[in-house]
Coordinates of C-alpha atoms and ligand atoms in Angstrom, one line a residue:
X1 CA -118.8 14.4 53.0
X2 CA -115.7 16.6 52.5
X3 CA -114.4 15.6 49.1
X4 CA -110.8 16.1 48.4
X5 CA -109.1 16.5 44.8
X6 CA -105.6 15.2 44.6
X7 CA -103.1 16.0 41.8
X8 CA -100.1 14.6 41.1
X9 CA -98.8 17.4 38.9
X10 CA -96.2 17.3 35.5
X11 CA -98.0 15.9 32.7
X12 CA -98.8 18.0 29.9
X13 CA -102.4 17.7 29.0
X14 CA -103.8 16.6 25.5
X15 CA -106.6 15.9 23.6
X16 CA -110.0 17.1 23.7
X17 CA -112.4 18.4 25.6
X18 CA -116.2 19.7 24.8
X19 CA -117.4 22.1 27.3
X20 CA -120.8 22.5 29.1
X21 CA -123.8 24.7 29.2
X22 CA -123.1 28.1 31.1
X23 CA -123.4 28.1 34.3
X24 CA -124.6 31.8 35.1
X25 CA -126.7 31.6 32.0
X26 CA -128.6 28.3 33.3
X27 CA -129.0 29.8 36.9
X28 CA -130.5 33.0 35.5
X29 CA -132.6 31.7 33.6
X30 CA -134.1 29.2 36.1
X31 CA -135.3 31.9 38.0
X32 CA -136.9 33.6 34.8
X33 CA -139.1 30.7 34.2
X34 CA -140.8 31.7 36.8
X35 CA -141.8 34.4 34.8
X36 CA -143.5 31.5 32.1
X37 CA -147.1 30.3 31.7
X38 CA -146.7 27.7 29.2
X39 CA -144.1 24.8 29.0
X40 CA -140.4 25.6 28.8
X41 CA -137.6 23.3 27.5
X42 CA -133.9 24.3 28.2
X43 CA -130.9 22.3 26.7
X44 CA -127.3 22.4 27.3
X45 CA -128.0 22.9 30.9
X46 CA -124.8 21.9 33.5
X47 CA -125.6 19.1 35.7
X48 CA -123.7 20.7 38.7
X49 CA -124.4 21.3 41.9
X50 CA -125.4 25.3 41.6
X51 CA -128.0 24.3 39.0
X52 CA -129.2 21.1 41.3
X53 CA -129.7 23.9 44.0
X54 CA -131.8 26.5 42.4
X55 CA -134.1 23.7 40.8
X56 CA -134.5 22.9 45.0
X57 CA -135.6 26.4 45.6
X58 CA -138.0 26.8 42.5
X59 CA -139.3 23.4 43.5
X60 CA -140.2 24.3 46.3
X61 CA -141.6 27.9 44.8
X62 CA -144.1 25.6 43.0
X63 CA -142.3 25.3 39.5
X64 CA -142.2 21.3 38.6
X65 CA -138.6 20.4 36.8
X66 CA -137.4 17.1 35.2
X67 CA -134.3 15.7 33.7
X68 CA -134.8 14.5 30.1
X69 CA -131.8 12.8 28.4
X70 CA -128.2 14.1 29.1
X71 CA -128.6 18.1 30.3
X72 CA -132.1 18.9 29.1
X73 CA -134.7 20.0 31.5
X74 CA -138.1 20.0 30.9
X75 CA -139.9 22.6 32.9
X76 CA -143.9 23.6 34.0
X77 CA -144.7 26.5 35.5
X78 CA -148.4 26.6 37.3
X79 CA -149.3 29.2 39.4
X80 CA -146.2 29.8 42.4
X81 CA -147.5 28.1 45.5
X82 CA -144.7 30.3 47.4
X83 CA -143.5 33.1 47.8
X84 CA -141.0 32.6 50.0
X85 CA -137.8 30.8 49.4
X86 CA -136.4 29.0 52.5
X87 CA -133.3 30.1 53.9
X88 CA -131.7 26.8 54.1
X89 CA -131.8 26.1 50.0
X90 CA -131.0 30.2 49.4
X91 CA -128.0 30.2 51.5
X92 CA -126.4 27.7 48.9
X93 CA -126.2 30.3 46.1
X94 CA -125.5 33.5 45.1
X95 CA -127.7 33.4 42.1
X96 CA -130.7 33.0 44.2
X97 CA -130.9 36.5 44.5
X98 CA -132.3 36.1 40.6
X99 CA -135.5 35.1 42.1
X100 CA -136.4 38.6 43.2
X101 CA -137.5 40.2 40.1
X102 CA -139.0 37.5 38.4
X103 CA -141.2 36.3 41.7
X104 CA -142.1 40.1 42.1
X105 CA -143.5 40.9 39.0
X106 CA -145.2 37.2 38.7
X107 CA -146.7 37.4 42.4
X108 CA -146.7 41.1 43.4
X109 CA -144.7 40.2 46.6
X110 CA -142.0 38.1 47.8
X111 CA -139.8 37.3 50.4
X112 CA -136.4 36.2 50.4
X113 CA -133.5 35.5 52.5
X114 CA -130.4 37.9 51.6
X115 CA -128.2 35.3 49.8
X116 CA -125.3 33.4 50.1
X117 CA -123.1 31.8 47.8
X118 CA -118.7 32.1 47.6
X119 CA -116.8 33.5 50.0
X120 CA -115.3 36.1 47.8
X121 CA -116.1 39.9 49.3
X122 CA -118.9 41.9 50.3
X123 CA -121.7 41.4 47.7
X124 CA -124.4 44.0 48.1
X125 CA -127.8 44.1 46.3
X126 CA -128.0 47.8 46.3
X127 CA -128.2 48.1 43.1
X128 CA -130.5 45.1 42.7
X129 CA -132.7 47.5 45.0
X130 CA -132.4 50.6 43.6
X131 CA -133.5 49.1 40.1
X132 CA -136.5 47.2 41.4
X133 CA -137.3 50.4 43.5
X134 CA -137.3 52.3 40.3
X135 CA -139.9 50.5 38.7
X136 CA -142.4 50.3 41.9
X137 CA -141.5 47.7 44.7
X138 CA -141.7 48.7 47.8
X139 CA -138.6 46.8 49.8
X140 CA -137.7 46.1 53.7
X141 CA -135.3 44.4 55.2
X142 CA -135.9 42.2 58.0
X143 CA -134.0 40.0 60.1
X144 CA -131.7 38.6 57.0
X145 CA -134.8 38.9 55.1
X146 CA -136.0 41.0 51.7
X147 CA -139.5 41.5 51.6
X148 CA -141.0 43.7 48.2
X149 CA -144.3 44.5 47.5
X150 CA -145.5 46.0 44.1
X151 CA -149.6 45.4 42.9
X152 CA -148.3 46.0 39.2
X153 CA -144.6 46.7 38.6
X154 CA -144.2 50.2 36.0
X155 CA -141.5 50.2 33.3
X156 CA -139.0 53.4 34.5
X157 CA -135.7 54.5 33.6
X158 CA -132.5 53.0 35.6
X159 CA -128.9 54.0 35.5
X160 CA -126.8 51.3 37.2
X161 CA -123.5 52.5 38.9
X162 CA -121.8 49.9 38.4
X163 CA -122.8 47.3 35.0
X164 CA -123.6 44.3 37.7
X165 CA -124.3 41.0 36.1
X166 CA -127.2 40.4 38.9
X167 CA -129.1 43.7 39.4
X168 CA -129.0 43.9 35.2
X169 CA -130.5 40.3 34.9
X170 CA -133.3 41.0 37.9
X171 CA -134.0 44.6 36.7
X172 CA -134.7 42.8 33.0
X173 CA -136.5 39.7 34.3
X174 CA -139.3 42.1 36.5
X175 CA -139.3 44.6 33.5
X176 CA -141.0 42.0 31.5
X177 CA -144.4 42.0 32.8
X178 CA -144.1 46.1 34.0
X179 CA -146.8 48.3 32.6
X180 CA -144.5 50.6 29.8
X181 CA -141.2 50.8 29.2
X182 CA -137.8 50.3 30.9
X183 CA -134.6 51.5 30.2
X184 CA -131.3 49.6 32.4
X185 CA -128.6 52.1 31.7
X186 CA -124.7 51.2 32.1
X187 CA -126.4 47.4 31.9
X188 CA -124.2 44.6 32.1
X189 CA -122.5 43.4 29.0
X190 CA -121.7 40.0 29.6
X191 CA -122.8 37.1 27.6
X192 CA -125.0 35.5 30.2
X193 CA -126.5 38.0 30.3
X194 CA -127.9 38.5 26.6
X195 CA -128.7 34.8 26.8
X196 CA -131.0 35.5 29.4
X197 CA -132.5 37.9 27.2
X198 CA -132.9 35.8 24.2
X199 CA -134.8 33.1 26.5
X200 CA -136.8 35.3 27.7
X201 CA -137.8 37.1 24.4
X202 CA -138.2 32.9 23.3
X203 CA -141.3 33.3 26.2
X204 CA -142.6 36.1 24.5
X205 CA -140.6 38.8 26.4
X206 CA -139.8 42.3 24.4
X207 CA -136.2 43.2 25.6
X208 CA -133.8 45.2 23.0
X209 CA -130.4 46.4 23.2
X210 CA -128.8 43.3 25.2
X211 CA -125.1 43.1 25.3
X212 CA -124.7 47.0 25.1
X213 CA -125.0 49.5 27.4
X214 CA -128.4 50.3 27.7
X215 CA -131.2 47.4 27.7
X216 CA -134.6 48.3 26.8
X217 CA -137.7 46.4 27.8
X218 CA -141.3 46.8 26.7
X219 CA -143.7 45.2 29.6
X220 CA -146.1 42.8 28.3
X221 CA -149.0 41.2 30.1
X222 CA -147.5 37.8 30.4
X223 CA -145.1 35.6 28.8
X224 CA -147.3 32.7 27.3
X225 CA -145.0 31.1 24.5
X226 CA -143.9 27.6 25.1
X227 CA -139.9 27.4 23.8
X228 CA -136.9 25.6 23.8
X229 CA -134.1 26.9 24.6
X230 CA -130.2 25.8 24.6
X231 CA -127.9 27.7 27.3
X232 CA -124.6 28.9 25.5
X233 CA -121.3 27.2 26.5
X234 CA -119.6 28.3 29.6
X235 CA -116.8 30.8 28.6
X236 CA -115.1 29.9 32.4
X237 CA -114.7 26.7 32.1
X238 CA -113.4 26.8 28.6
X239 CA -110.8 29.5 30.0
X240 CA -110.2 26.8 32.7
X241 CA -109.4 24.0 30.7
X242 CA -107.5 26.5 28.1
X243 CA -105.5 27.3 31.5
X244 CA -104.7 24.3 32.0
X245 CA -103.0 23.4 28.7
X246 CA -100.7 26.0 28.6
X247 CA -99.9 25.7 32.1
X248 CA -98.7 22.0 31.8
X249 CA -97.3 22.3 28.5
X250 CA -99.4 20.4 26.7
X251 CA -102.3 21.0 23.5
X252 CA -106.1 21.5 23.9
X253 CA -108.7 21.4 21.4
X254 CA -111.8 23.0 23.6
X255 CA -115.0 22.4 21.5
X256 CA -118.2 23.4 21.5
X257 CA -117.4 26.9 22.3
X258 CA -118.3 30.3 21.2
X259 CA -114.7 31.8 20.4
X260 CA -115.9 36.1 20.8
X261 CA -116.4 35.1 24.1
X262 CA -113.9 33.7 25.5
X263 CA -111.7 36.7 23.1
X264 CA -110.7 38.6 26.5
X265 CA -108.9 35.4 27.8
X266 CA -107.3 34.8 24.4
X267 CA -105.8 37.9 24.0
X268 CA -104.3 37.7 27.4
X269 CA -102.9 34.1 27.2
X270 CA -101.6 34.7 23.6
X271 CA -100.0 37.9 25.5
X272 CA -98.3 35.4 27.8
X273 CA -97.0 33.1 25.3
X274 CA -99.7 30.6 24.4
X275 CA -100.6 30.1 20.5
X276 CA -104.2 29.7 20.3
X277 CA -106.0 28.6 17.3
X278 CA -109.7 29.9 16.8
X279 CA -112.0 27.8 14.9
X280 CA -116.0 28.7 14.2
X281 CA -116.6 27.0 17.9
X282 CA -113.0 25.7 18.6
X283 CA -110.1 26.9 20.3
X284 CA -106.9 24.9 19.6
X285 CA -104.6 25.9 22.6
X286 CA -101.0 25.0 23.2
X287 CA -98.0 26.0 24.6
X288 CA -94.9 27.4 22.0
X289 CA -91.4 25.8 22.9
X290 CA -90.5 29.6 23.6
X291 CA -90.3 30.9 27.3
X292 CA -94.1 33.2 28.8
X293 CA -93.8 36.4 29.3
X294 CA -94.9 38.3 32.4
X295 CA -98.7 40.4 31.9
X296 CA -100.3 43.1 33.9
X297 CA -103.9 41.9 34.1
X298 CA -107.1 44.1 35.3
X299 CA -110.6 42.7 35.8
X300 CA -112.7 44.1 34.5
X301 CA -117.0 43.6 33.2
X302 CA -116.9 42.2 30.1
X303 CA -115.6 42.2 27.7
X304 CA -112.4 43.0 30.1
X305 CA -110.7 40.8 31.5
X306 CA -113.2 38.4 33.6
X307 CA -113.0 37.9 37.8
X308 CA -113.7 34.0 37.1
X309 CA -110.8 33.4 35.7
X310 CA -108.4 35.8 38.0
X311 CA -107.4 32.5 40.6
X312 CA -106.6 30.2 37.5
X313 CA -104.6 32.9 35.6
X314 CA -102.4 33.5 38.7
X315 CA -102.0 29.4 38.9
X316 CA -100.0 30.2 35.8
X317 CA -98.4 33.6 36.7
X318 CA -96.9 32.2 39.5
X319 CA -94.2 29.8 37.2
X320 CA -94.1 32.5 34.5
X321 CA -90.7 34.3 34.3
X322 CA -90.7 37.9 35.3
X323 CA -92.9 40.0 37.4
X324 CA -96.7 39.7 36.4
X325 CA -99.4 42.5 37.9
X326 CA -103.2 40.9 38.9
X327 CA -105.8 44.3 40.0
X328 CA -109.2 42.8 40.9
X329 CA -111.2 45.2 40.3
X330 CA -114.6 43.2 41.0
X331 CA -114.4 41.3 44.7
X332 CA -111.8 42.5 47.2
X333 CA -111.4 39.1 48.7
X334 CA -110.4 37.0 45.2
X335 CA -106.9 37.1 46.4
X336 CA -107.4 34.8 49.0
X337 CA -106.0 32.0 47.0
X338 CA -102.3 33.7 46.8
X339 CA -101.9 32.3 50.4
X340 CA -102.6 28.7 49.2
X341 CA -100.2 29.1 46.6
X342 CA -97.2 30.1 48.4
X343 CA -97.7 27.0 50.2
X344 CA -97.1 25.5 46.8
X345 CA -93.9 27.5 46.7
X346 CA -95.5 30.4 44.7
X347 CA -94.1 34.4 45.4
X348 CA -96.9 36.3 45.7
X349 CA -97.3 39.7 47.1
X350 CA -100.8 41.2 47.7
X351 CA -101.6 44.8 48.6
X352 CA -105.1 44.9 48.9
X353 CA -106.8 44.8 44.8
X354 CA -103.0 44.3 43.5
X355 CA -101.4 40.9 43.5
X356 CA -97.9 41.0 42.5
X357 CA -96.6 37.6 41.5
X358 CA -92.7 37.1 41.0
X359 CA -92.6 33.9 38.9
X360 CA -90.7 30.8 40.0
X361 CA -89.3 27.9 38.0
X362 CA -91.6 25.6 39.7
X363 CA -94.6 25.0 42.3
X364 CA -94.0 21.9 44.5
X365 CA -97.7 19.7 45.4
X366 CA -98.8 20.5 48.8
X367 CA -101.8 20.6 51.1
X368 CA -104.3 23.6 49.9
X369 CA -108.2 24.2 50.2
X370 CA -110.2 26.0 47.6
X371 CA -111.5 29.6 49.0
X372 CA -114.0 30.0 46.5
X373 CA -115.2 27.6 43.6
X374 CA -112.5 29.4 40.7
X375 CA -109.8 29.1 43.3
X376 CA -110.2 25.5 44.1
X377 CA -109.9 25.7 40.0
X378 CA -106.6 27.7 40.3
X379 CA -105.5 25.6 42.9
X380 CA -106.2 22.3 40.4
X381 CA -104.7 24.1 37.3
X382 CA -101.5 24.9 40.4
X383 CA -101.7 21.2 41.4
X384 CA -101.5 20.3 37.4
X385 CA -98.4 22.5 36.9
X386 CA -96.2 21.4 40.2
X387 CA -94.0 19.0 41.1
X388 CA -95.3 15.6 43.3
X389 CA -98.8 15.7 44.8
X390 CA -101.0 18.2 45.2
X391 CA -104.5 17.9 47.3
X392 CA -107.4 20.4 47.2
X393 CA -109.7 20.3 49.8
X394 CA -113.0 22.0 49.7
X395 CA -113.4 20.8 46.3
X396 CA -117.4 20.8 47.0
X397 CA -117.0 24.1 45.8
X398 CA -115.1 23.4 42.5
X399 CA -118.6 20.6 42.0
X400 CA -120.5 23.8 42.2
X401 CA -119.5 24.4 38.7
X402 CA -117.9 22.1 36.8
X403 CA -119.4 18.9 35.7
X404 CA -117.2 15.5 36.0
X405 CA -114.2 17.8 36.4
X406 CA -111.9 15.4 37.0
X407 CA -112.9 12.7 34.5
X408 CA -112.5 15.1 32.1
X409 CA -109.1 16.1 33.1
X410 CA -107.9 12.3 33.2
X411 CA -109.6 12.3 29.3
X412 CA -106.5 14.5 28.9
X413 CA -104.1 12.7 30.8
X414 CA -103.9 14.2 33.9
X415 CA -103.3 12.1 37.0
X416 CA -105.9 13.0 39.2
X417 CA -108.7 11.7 41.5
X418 CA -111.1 12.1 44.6
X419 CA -110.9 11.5 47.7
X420 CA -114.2 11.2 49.7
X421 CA -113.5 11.5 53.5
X422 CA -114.6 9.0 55.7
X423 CA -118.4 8.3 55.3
X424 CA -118.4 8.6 52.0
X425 CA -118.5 5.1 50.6
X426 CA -115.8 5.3 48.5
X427 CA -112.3 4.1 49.5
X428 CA -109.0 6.6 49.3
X429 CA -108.5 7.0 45.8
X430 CA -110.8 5.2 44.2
X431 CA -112.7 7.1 41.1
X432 CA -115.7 8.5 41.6
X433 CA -118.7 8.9 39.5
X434 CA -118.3 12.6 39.9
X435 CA -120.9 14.9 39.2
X436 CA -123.7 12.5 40.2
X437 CA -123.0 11.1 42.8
X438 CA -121.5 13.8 45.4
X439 CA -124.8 16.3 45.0
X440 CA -128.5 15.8 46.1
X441 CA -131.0 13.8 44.8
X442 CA -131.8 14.0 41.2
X443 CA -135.1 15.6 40.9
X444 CA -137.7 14.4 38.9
Ligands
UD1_501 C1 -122.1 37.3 38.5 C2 -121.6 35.9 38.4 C3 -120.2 35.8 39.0 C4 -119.2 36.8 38.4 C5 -119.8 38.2 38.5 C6 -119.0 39.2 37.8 C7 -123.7 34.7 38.5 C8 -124.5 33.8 39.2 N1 -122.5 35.1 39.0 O1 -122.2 37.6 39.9 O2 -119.7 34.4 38.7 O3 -118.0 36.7 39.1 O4 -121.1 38.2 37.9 O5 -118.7 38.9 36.5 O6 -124.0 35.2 37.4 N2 -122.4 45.0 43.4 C9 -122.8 46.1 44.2 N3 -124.2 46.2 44.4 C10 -125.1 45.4 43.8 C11 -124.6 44.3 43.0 C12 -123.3 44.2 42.8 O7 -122.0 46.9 44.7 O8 -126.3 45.6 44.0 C13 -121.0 44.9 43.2 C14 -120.5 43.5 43.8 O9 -120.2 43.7 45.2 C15 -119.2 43.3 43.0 C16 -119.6 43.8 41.6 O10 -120.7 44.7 41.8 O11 -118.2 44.0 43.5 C17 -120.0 42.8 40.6 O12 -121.1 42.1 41.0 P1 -122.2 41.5 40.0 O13 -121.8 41.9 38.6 O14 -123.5 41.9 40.5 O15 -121.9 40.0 40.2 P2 -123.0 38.8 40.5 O16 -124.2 39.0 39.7 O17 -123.1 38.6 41.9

């Protein structure tokens, strides 16, 4: 199935909308369970199609996962019956590069296939290596393969450089059960991954200092504490949908947010010409009757400026008056989406980690495919914004994370649908159950 999203652009978008569980929080930290002995209960977990994948692979590691009511999961964790993950489910995701740590220190070996996941740049694991090195495992490559070997991991002292989300998380997750103390330093900052710390420390886990610049973890012997545990809200799709409002002109309330982190966003867009109202876990997001204003933007770890929401902040450079400066400082290949939108009548220059984007008056609905999942979110937000009909293809990868995405778009008027190609079942144009239907089996 090759599912298509078409937008027919120019209607300001209003209302509400209440956003979901993280995805990159959820995704962590169903590769730390793997790390529990007892029952585990997480809440406010996405049902997209990233999350439907790494419950596959951890299935299939042993780990037994149900679907309560709405996005709970209830999850039991006997002893891992693998300890490899199959190339064919790991190829899916990024994130299943999470499973290293956590299956090392619970198994003393593993064996995984070097990941997949967006098409957005080289995405090393050096560091990822480096860390786990640090505390013991012995690691080979082989034929697309990572193979470590540690009989007991032992806490050490590791200076990260660069603060990556992943080799932070899978450094933390295997520190839990070393022998002594481990120090990450120049750890990543971002919210995800301090969620994933709290979780853990819910299973008994004794990690300090998350969300600064040096994590510290004291190794137990085992995390035995049954919890339940609610995944924070996703700070990019609440940037998306905040996108979106200002982009068509229209007014927002995004609930069920937590405002400090979505601050480097806010800043930005109130920078552009947005007034944005915070509430204790509300944004109120609208567009002023006076003209944006070109920004010069950097991305940055947080709390800079965040990659994610690079390809829908140039959706809205691109009609903004003036001359506006992107530098991706995070994956070379994020600008891939500038070609789609000059087929939407957008000016955009790139010179290899700068973008610069001369604004038009307007973007005219055209033919695109999504690159990567947040620019087939850029590309909706562009297809929201422009004149006539806009249709995204690839939008498999926009499913990957963000739940009933376009449901939730027509909750605030937007004139949009999907289009399942031939095969599919469902007739051109006709509204889909989205979300649901277009991923894998549910698993029990
Ligand atoms: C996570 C997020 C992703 C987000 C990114 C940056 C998940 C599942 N994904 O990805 O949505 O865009 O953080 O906020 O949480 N790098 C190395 N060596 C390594 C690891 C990373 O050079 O061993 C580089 C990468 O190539 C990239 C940068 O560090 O240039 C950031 O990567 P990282 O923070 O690790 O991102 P991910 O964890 O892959």
């Amino acid at each position: 199935m090759f599912p298509k999203i078409v937008v027919c652009g120019g209607r300001p978008l209003k209302g509400r909308v209440r956003i979901n569980g993280a995805k990159n929080a959820a995704l962590a930290m169903l590769c730390g369970v793997i790390l529990a002995r007892d029952n585990v209960v997480i809440d406010n977990v996405p049902d997209i199609s990233d999350v439907r994948h790494i419950i596959q692979v951890i299935t299939h590691l042993g780990v037994r996962v149900s679907w309560r009511k709405g996005d709970t999961l209830s999850i039991n964790v006997p002893a891992l019956r693998m300890r490899e993950a199959p190339y064919e489910l790991v190829k899916k995701l990024r994130a299943s590069n999470l499973l290293l740590g956590p299956m090392l220190a619970r198994c003393g070996e593993v064996r995984i296939p070097l990941p997949g996941g967006c098409n957005i740049g080289a995405r090393p694991m050096d560091l990822h290596f480096k860390g786990l090195s640090a505390l013991g495992a012995r690691l080979s490559l082989d034929k697309g393969y990572v193979f470590a070997r540690a009989s007991r991991l032992k806490g050490a002292q590791v200076y990260l450089d660069f603060p990556s989300v992943g080799a932070t998380e899978n450094i933390m997750m295997a520190a839990c059960l070393a022998e002594g103390q481990t120090l990450i330093e120049n750890a990543a900052k971002e919210p995800e991954v301090v969620d994933l710390a709290n979780f853990l420390n819910g299973l008994g886990a004794r990690i300090f200092g998350a969300g600064t610049d040096v994590i510290r973890i004291e190794g137990v012997k085992e995390l035995g504490r049954s919890v339940q545990y609610s995944v924070i809200p996703d700070r990019i799709e609440a940037g998306t949908f905040m996108m979106a409002a200002v982009a068509t002109g229209g007014k927002v309330e995004i609930e069920g947010v937590i405002p400090r982190h979505i601050q480097p966003l806010t800043a930005k867009l109130r920078e552009v010409g947005a007034e944005i109202v915070e509430g204790e876990d509300t944004l109120l997001v609208q567009r002023t009757d006076e003209p944006l204003h070109s920004v010069n933007v950097k991305t940055m770890p947080y709390p800079g400026f965040p990659t994610d929401m690079q390809s829908q902040l140039m959706a809205l450079l691109s009609v903004t008056p003036g001359t506006s400066v992107i530098v991706e400082n995070i994956y070379e290949s994020r600008f891939q989406v500038a070609q789609e939108y000059r087929r939407m009548g957008a000016r955009i220059k790139v010179e290899g980690r700068v973008a610069i984007i001369e604004g038009v008056p307007r973007l005219f609905g055209a033919q695109v495919r999504a690159t990567d999942l947040r620019a087939g979110a850029g590309l909706v937000v562009a297809g929201l914004l422009a004149e006539g009909e806009t249709e995204v293809s690839g939008a498999d990868l926009i499913y990957r994370g963000y739940k009933d995405f376009e449901d939730r778009l027509i909750g605030l008027g937007a004139d949009i649908r999907r289009n399942n190609a031939v095969g599919s079942g469902l007739a051109f144009g006709e509204k889909s159950d989205i979300g649901r239907r277009n991923i894998t089996t549910r698993l029990e």
